[in-house]
């Protein structure tokens, strides 16, 4: 029986799935998809605040102006 369980395994298991796939996996998948969405929104918000806080010389190093940073920081967290 153990042999038959290992026949299809390639050595690593990928637990990450497409959010649309997870939502079809029942309530647990929907909760995970919701958590992933909220985590993405939070990370986006954090990165935009960090970008806005950079001094002008560092923004220039990455090819952005202060106006570009402010425009990006003013976007709502849900907007990609």
PDB file of N, CA and C in Angstrom:
ATOM      1  N   UNK A   1       0.819  -1.180   0.000  1.00  0.00           N
ATOM      2  CA  UNK A   1       0.000   0.000   0.000  1.00  0.00           C
ATOM      3  C   UNK A   1       0.868   1.251   0.000  1.00  0.00           C
ATOM      4  N   UNK A   2       1.954   1.255   0.809  1.00  0.00           N
ATOM      5  CA  UNK A   2       2.842   2.418   0.841  1.00  0.00           C
ATOM      6  C   UNK A   2       3.478   2.644  -0.514  1.00  0.00           C
ATOM      7  N   UNK A   3       3.780   1.581  -1.215  1.00  0.00           N
ATOM      8  CA  UNK A   3       4.371   1.706  -2.542  1.00  0.00           C
ATOM      9  C   UNK A   3       3.403   2.395  -3.492  1.00  0.00           C
ATOM     10  N   UNK A   4       2.126   2.042  -3.441  1.00  0.00           N
ATOM     11  CA  UNK A   4       1.166   2.635  -4.365  1.00  0.00           C
ATOM     12  C   UNK A   4       0.942   4.116  -4.070  1.00  0.00           C
ATOM     13  N   UNK A   5       1.094   4.536  -2.821  1.00  0.00           N
ATOM     14  CA  UNK A   5       0.929   5.943  -2.461  1.00  0.00           C
ATOM     15  C   UNK A   5       2.101   6.770  -2.977  1.00  0.00           C
ATOM     16  N   UNK A   6       3.285   6.195  -3.051  1.00  0.00           N
ATOM     17  CA  UNK A   6       4.473   6.919  -3.473  1.00  0.00           C
ATOM     18  C   UNK A   6       4.696   6.883  -4.979  1.00  0.00           C
ATOM     19  N   UNK A   7       3.953   6.061  -5.705  1.00  0.00           N
ATOM     20  CA  UNK A   7       4.179   5.909  -7.138  1.00  0.00           C
ATOM     21  C   UNK A   7       4.063   7.235  -7.900  1.00  0.00           C
ATOM     22  N   UNK A   8       3.111   8.078  -7.550  1.00  0.00           N
ATOM     23  CA  UNK A   8       2.891   9.296  -8.305  1.00  0.00           C
ATOM     24  C   UNK A   8       3.620  10.507  -7.752  1.00  0.00           C
ATOM     25  N   UNK A   9       4.438  10.344  -6.724  1.00  0.00           N
ATOM     26  CA  UNK A   9       5.089  11.487  -6.096  1.00  0.00           C
ATOM     27  C   UNK A   9       6.472  11.707  -6.698  1.00  0.00           C
ATOM     28  N   UNK A  10       6.808  12.960  -6.929  1.00  0.00           N
ATOM     29  CA  UNK A  10       8.090  13.272  -7.554  1.00  0.00           C
ATOM     30  C   UNK A  10       9.121  13.740  -6.536  1.00  0.00           C
ATOM     31  N   UNK A  11       8.851  13.667  -5.284  1.00  0.00           N
ATOM     32  CA  UNK A  11       9.824  14.066  -4.275  1.00  0.00           C
ATOM     33  C   UNK A  11       9.429  15.322  -3.528  1.00  0.00           C
ATOM     34  N   UNK A  12       8.710  16.246  -4.183  1.00  0.00           N
ATOM     35  CA  UNK A  12       8.253  17.436  -3.479  1.00  0.00           C
ATOM     36  C   UNK A  12       6.764  17.608  -3.734  1.00  0.00           C
ATOM     37  N   UNK A  13       6.116  18.158  -2.771  1.00  0.00           N
ATOM     38  CA  UNK A  13       4.681  18.352  -2.874  1.00  0.00           C
ATOM     39  C   UNK A  13       4.419  19.844  -2.962  1.00  0.00           C
ATOM     40  N   UNK A  14       3.720  20.262  -3.987  1.00  0.00           N
ATOM     41  CA  UNK A  14       3.358  21.662  -4.155  1.00  0.00           C
ATOM     42  C   UNK A  14       1.998  21.872  -3.508  1.00  0.00           C
ATOM     43  N   UNK A  15       1.958  22.625  -2.405  1.00  0.00           N
ATOM     44  CA  UNK A  15       0.705  22.855  -1.698  1.00  0.00           C
ATOM     45  C   UNK A  15       0.015  24.121  -2.172  1.00  0.00           C
ATOM     46  N   UNK A  16       0.691  24.961  -2.956  1.00  0.00           N
ATOM     47  CA  UNK A  16       0.090  26.191  -3.442  1.00  0.00           C
ATOM     48  C   UNK A  16      -0.727  25.882  -4.693  1.00  0.00           C
ATOM     49  N   UNK A  17      -1.947  26.358  -4.698  1.00  0.00           N
ATOM     50  CA  UNK A  17      -2.821  26.167  -5.846  1.00  0.00           C
ATOM     51  C   UNK A  17      -3.398  27.512  -6.248  1.00  0.00           C
ATOM     52  N   UNK A  18      -3.976  27.541  -7.401  1.00  0.00           N
ATOM     53  CA  UNK A  18      -4.640  28.737  -7.891  1.00  0.00           C
ATOM     54  C   UNK A  18      -5.804  29.068  -6.951  1.00  0.00           C
ATOM     55  N   UNK A  19      -5.998  30.359  -6.585  1.00  0.00           N
ATOM     56  CA  UNK A  19      -7.104  30.715  -5.691  1.00  0.00           C
ATOM     57  C   UNK A  19      -8.465  30.268  -6.203  1.00  0.00           C
ATOM     58  N   UNK A  20      -8.651  30.277  -7.518  1.00  0.00           N
ATOM     59  CA  UNK A  20      -9.938  29.811  -8.065  1.00  0.00           C
ATOM     60  C   UNK A  20     -10.124  28.326  -7.812  1.00  0.00           C
ATOM     61  N   UNK A  21      -9.021  27.576  -7.848  1.00  0.00           N
ATOM     62  CA  UNK A  21      -9.084  26.145  -7.566  1.00  0.00           C
ATOM     63  C   UNK A  21      -9.429  25.910  -6.096  1.00  0.00           C
ATOM     64  N   UNK A  22      -8.804  26.682  -5.208  1.00  0.00           N
ATOM     65  CA  UNK A  22      -9.046  26.523  -3.773  1.00  0.00           C
ATOM     66  C   UNK A  22     -10.500  26.798  -3.430  1.00  0.00           C
ATOM     67  N   UNK A  23     -11.100  27.809  -4.064  1.00  0.00           N
ATOM     68  CA  UNK A  23     -12.477  28.139  -3.727  1.00  0.00           C
ATOM     69  C   UNK A  23     -13.432  27.008  -4.097  1.00  0.00           C
ATOM     70  N   UNK A  24     -13.025  26.159  -5.030  1.00  0.00           N
ATOM     71  CA  UNK A  24     -13.843  25.010  -5.387  1.00  0.00           C
ATOM     72  C   UNK A  24     -13.617  23.839  -4.447  1.00  0.00           C
ATOM     73  N   UNK A  25     -12.684  23.988  -3.515  1.00  0.00           N
ATOM     74  CA  UNK A  25     -12.370  22.901  -2.598  1.00  0.00           C
ATOM     75  C   UNK A  25     -13.174  23.015  -1.299  1.00  0.00           C
ATOM     76  N   UNK A  26     -14.246  23.775  -1.296  1.00  0.00           N
ATOM     77  CA  UNK A  26     -15.095  23.886  -0.140  1.00  0.00           C
ATOM     78  C   UNK A  26     -14.774  25.107   0.697  1.00  0.00           C
ATOM     79  N   UNK A  27     -15.321  25.120   1.886  1.00  0.00           N
ATOM     80  CA  UNK A  27     -15.195  26.277   2.770  1.00  0.00           C
ATOM     81  C   UNK A  27     -13.749  26.511   3.200  1.00  0.00           C
ATOM     82  N   UNK A  28     -12.983  25.452   3.380  1.00  0.00           N
ATOM     83  CA  UNK A  28     -11.578  25.605   3.761  1.00  0.00           C
ATOM     84  C   UNK A  28     -10.789  26.322   2.682  1.00  0.00           C
ATOM     85  N   UNK A  29     -11.042  25.960   1.433  1.00  0.00           N
ATOM     86  CA  UNK A  29     -10.372  26.612   0.318  1.00  0.00           C
ATOM     87  C   UNK A  29     -10.770  28.078   0.199  1.00  0.00           C
ATOM     88  N   UNK A  30     -12.034  28.358   0.468  1.00  0.00           N
ATOM     89  CA  UNK A  30     -12.518  29.738   0.408  1.00  0.00           C
ATOM     90  C   UNK A  30     -11.868  30.589   1.499  1.00  0.00           C
ATOM     91  N   UNK A  31     -11.713  30.021   2.686  1.00  0.00           N
ATOM     92  CA  UNK A  31     -11.071  30.744   3.789  1.00  0.00           C
ATOM     93  C   UNK A  31      -9.606  31.015   3.455  1.00  0.00           C
ATOM     94  N   UNK A  32      -8.926  30.039   2.891  1.00  0.00           N
ATOM     95  CA  UNK A  32      -7.518  30.220   2.511  1.00  0.00           C
ATOM     96  C   UNK A  32      -7.401  31.276   1.420  1.00  0.00           C
ATOM     97  N   UNK A  33      -8.293  31.239   0.431  1.00  0.00           N
ATOM     98  CA  UNK A  33      -8.277  32.232  -0.644  1.00  0.00           C
ATOM     99  C   UNK A  33      -8.512  33.631  -0.085  1.00  0.00           C
ATOM    100  N   UNK A  34      -9.425  33.752   0.867  1.00  0.00           N
ATOM    101  CA  UNK A  34      -9.687  35.046   1.507  1.00  0.00           C
ATOM    102  C   UNK A  34      -8.461  35.521   2.272  1.00  0.00           C
ATOM    103  N   UNK A  35      -7.836  34.634   3.019  1.00  0.00           N
ATOM    104  CA  UNK A  35      -6.633  34.981   3.758  1.00  0.00           C
ATOM    105  C   UNK A  35      -5.525  35.439   2.812  1.00  0.00           C
ATOM    106  N   UNK A  36      -5.333  34.729   1.709  1.00  0.00           N
ATOM    107  CA  UNK A  36      -4.321  35.102   0.720  1.00  0.00           C
ATOM    108  C   UNK A  36      -4.596  36.481   0.140  1.00  0.00           C
ATOM    109  N   UNK A  37      -5.861  36.771  -0.138  1.00  0.00           N
ATOM    110  CA  UNK A  37      -6.235  38.077  -0.685  1.00  0.00           C
ATOM    111  C   UNK A  37      -5.936  39.188   0.306  1.00  0.00           C
ATOM    112  N   UNK A  38      -6.309  38.999   1.564  1.00  0.00           N
ATOM    113  CA  UNK A  38      -6.049  40.012   2.595  1.00  0.00           C
ATOM    114  C   UNK A  38      -4.549  40.189   2.795  1.00  0.00           C
ATOM    115  N   UNK A  39      -3.784  39.103   2.782  1.00  0.00           N
ATOM    116  CA  UNK A  39      -2.333  39.197   2.926  1.00  0.00           C
ATOM    117  C   UNK A  39      -1.717  39.967   1.754  1.00  0.00           C
ATOM    118  N   UNK A  40      -2.218  39.734   0.546  1.00  0.00           N
ATOM    119  CA  UNK A  40      -1.736  40.466  -0.635  1.00  0.00           C
ATOM    120  C   UNK A  40      -2.042  41.947  -0.505  1.00  0.00           C
ATOM    121  N   UNK A  41      -3.232  42.283  -0.066  1.00  0.00           N
ATOM    122  CA  UNK A  41      -3.602  43.686   0.125  1.00  0.00           C
ATOM    123  C   UNK A  41      -2.712  44.351   1.173  1.00  0.00           C
ATOM    124  N   UNK A  42      -2.461  43.649   2.264  1.00  0.00           N
ATOM    125  CA  UNK A  42      -1.625  44.205   3.322  1.00  0.00           C
ATOM    126  C   UNK A  42      -0.194  44.437   2.834  1.00  0.00           C
ATOM    127  N   UNK A  43       0.346  43.492   2.101  1.00  0.00           N
ATOM    128  CA  UNK A  43       1.705  43.632   1.567  1.00  0.00           C
ATOM    129  C   UNK A  43       1.782  44.780   0.569  1.00  0.00           C
ATOM    130  N   UNK A  44       0.768  44.915  -0.257  1.00  0.00           N
ATOM    131  CA  UNK A  44       0.721  46.012  -1.225  1.00  0.00           C
ATOM    132  C   UNK A  44       0.703  47.359  -0.505  1.00  0.00           C
ATOM    133  N   UNK A  45      -0.108  47.469   0.550  1.00  0.00           N
ATOM    134  CA  UNK A  45      -0.184  48.699   1.335  1.00  0.00           C
ATOM    135  C   UNK A  45       1.163  49.012   1.981  1.00  0.00           C
ATOM    136  N   UNK A  46       1.803  48.005   2.549  1.00  0.00           N
ATOM    137  CA  UNK A  46       3.092  48.190   3.213  1.00  0.00           C
ATOM    138  C   UNK A  46       4.158  48.654   2.220  1.00  0.00           C
ATOM    139  N   UNK A  47       4.196  48.043   1.059  1.00  0.00           N
ATOM    140  CA  UNK A  47       5.192  48.418   0.059  1.00  0.00           C
ATOM    141  C   UNK A  47       4.970  49.833  -0.460  1.00  0.00           C
ATOM    142  N   UNK A  48       3.728  50.220  -0.625  1.00  0.00           N
ATOM    143  CA  UNK A  48       3.448  51.578  -1.113  1.00  0.00           C
ATOM    144  C   UNK A  48       3.834  52.625  -0.078  1.00  0.00           C
ATOM    145  N   UNK A  49       3.603  52.338   1.191  1.00  0.00           N
ATOM    146  CA  UNK A  49       4.012  53.283   2.250  1.00  0.00           C
ATOM    147  C   UNK A  49       5.539  53.375   2.319  1.00  0.00           C
ATOM    148  N   UNK A  50       6.221  52.259   2.156  1.00  0.00           N
ATOM    149  CA  UNK A  50       7.687  52.261   2.170  1.00  0.00           C
ATOM    150  C   UNK A  50       8.236  53.044   0.976  1.00  0.00           C
ATOM    151  N   UNK A  51       7.621  52.878  -0.185  1.00  0.00           N
ATOM    152  CA  UNK A  51       8.046  53.626  -1.371  1.00  0.00           C
ATOM    153  C   UNK A  51       7.873  55.123  -1.157  1.00  0.00           C
ATOM    154  N   UNK A  52       6.747  55.498  -0.582  1.00  0.00           N
ATOM    155  CA  UNK A  52       6.464  56.910  -0.331  1.00  0.00           C
ATOM    156  C   UNK A  52       7.458  57.522   0.661  1.00  0.00           C
ATOM    157  N   UNK A  53       7.969  56.704   1.574  1.00  0.00           N
ATOM    158  CA  UNK A  53       8.881  57.200   2.610  1.00  0.00           C
ATOM    159  C   UNK A  53      10.330  57.320   2.131  1.00  0.00           C
ATOM    160  N   UNK A  54      10.641  56.770   0.960  1.00  0.00           N
ATOM    161  CA  UNK A  54      12.021  56.842   0.470  1.00  0.00           C
ATOM    162  C   UNK A  54      12.412  58.289   0.170  1.00  0.00           C
ATOM    163  N   UNK A  55      13.654  58.635   0.465  1.00  0.00           N
ATOM    164  CA  UNK A  55      14.125  59.979   0.097  1.00  0.00           C
ATOM    165  C   UNK A  55      14.282  60.100  -1.427  1.00  0.00           C
ATOM    166  N   UNK A  56      14.276  61.340  -1.892  1.00  0.00           N
ATOM    167  CA  UNK A  56      14.313  61.599  -3.331  1.00  0.00           C
ATOM    168  C   UNK A  56      15.516  60.969  -4.035  1.00  0.00           C
ATOM    169  N   UNK A  57      16.686  60.968  -3.395  1.00  0.00           N
ATOM    170  CA  UNK A  57      17.867  60.419  -4.071  1.00  0.00           C
ATOM    171  C   UNK A  57      17.744  58.903  -4.279  1.00  0.00           C
ATOM    172  N   UNK A  58      17.061  58.200  -3.375  1.00  0.00           N
ATOM    173  CA  UNK A  58      16.853  56.763  -3.570  1.00  0.00           C
ATOM    174  C   UNK A  58      15.782  56.500  -4.621  1.00  0.00           C
ATOM    175  N   UNK A  59      14.766  57.339  -4.653  1.00  0.00           N
ATOM    176  CA  UNK A  59      13.765  57.205  -5.715  1.00  0.00           C
ATOM    177  C   UNK A  59      14.419  57.408  -7.076  1.00  0.00           C
ATOM    178  N   UNK A  60      15.306  58.385  -7.157  1.00  0.00           N
ATOM    179  CA  UNK A  60      16.008  58.647  -8.405  1.00  0.00           C
ATOM    180  C   UNK A  60      16.848  57.437  -8.813  1.00  0.00           C
ATOM    181  N   UNK A  61      17.449  56.760  -7.834  1.00  0.00           N
ATOM    182  CA  UNK A  61      18.254  55.569  -8.119  1.00  0.00           C
ATOM    183  C   UNK A  61      17.440  54.459  -8.788  1.00  0.00           C
ATOM    184  N   UNK A  62      16.163  54.367  -8.448  1.00  0.00           N
ATOM    185  CA  UNK A  62      15.324  53.323  -9.042  1.00  0.00           C
ATOM    186  C   UNK A  62      14.475  53.851 -10.198  1.00  0.00           C
ATOM    187  N   UNK A  63      14.753  55.100 -10.598  1.00  0.00           N
ATOM    188  CA  UNK A  63      14.111  55.657 -11.779  1.00  0.00           C
ATOM    189  C   UNK A  63      12.714  56.202 -11.564  1.00  0.00           C
ATOM    190  N   UNK A  64      12.415  56.627 -10.332  1.00  0.00           N
ATOM    191  CA  UNK A  64      11.104  57.197 -10.031  1.00  0.00           C
ATOM    192  C   UNK A  64      11.244  58.623  -9.536  1.00  0.00           C
ATOM    193  N   UNK A  65      10.225  59.414  -9.781  1.00  0.00           N
ATOM    194  CA  UNK A  65      10.189  60.763  -9.230  1.00  0.00           C
ATOM    195  C   UNK A  65       9.337  60.740  -7.954  1.00  0.00           C
ATOM    196  N   UNK A  66       9.384  61.826  -7.220  1.00  0.00           N
ATOM    197  CA  UNK A  66       8.541  61.939  -6.020  1.00  0.00           C
ATOM    198  C   UNK A  66       7.076  61.841  -6.427  1.00  0.00           C
ATOM    199  N   UNK A  67       6.714  62.449  -7.547  1.00  0.00           N
ATOM    200  CA  UNK A  67       5.324  62.400  -8.021  1.00  0.00           C
ATOM    201  C   UNK A  67       4.900  60.954  -8.332  1.00  0.00           C
ATOM    202  N   UNK A  68       5.804  60.165  -8.923  1.00  0.00           N
ATOM    203  CA  UNK A  68       5.497  58.755  -9.193  1.00  0.00           C
ATOM    204  C   UNK A  68       5.224  57.999  -7.896  1.00  0.00           C
ATOM    205  N   UNK A  69       6.065  58.247  -6.887  1.00  0.00           N
ATOM    206  CA  UNK A  69       5.906  57.564  -5.597  1.00  0.00           C
ATOM    207  C   UNK A  69       4.595  57.956  -4.925  1.00  0.00           C
ATOM    208  N   UNK A  70       4.258  59.233  -4.980  1.00  0.00           N
ATOM    209  CA  UNK A  70       3.010  59.703  -4.362  1.00  0.00           C
ATOM    210  C   UNK A  70       1.802  59.134  -5.102  1.00  0.00           C
ATOM    211  N   UNK A  71       1.883  59.108  -6.428  1.00  0.00           N
ATOM    212  CA  UNK A  71       0.788  58.543  -7.224  1.00  0.00           C
ATOM    213  C   UNK A  71       0.565  57.072  -6.864  1.00  0.00           C
ATOM    214  N   UNK A  72       1.650  56.317  -6.754  1.00  0.00           N
ATOM    215  CA  UNK A  72       1.534  54.898  -6.393  1.00  0.00           C
ATOM    216  C   UNK A  72       0.995  54.736  -4.970  1.00  0.00           C
ATOM    217  N   UNK A  73       1.481  55.557  -4.053  1.00  0.00           N
ATOM    218  CA  UNK A  73       1.058  55.450  -2.650  1.00  0.00           C
ATOM    219  C   UNK A  73      -0.407  55.842  -2.468  1.00  0.00           C
ATOM    220  N   UNK A  74      -0.925  56.678  -3.359  1.00  0.00           N
ATOM    221  CA  UNK A  74      -2.319  57.117  -3.246  1.00  0.00           C
ATOM    222  C   UNK A  74      -3.324  56.098  -3.783  1.00  0.00           C
ATOM    223  N   UNK A  75      -2.846  55.056  -4.445  1.00  0.00           N
ATOM    224  CA  UNK A  75      -3.747  54.025  -4.956  1.00  0.00           C
ATOM    225  C   UNK A  75      -4.362  53.261  -3.784  1.00  0.00           C
ATOM    226  N   UNK A  76      -5.616  52.843  -3.921  1.00  0.00           N
ATOM    227  CA  UNK A  76      -6.223  52.005  -2.878  1.00  0.00           C
ATOM    228  C   UNK A  76      -5.525  50.648  -2.812  1.00  0.00           C
ATOM    229  N   UNK A  77      -5.520  50.042  -1.649  1.00  0.00           N
ATOM    230  CA  UNK A  77      -4.795  48.785  -1.431  1.00  0.00           C
ATOM    231  C   UNK A  77      -5.295  47.654  -2.319  1.00  0.00           C
ATOM    232  N   UNK A  78      -6.545  47.698  -2.709  1.00  0.00           N
ATOM    233  CA  UNK A  78      -7.094  46.604  -3.519  1.00  0.00           C
ATOM    234  C   UNK A  78      -6.754  46.739  -5.005  1.00  0.00           C
ATOM    235  N   UNK A  79      -6.211  47.891  -5.381  1.00  0.00           N
ATOM    236  CA  UNK A  79      -5.888  48.130  -6.783  1.00  0.00           C
ATOM    237  C   UNK A  79      -4.461  47.701  -7.085  1.00  0.00           C
ATOM    238  N   UNK A  80      -4.292  46.848  -8.078  1.00  0.00           N
ATOM    239  CA  UNK A  80      -2.989  46.299  -8.413  1.00  0.00           C
ATOM    240  C   UNK A  80      -2.077  47.196  -9.147  1.00  0.00           C
TER     241      UNK A  80
END
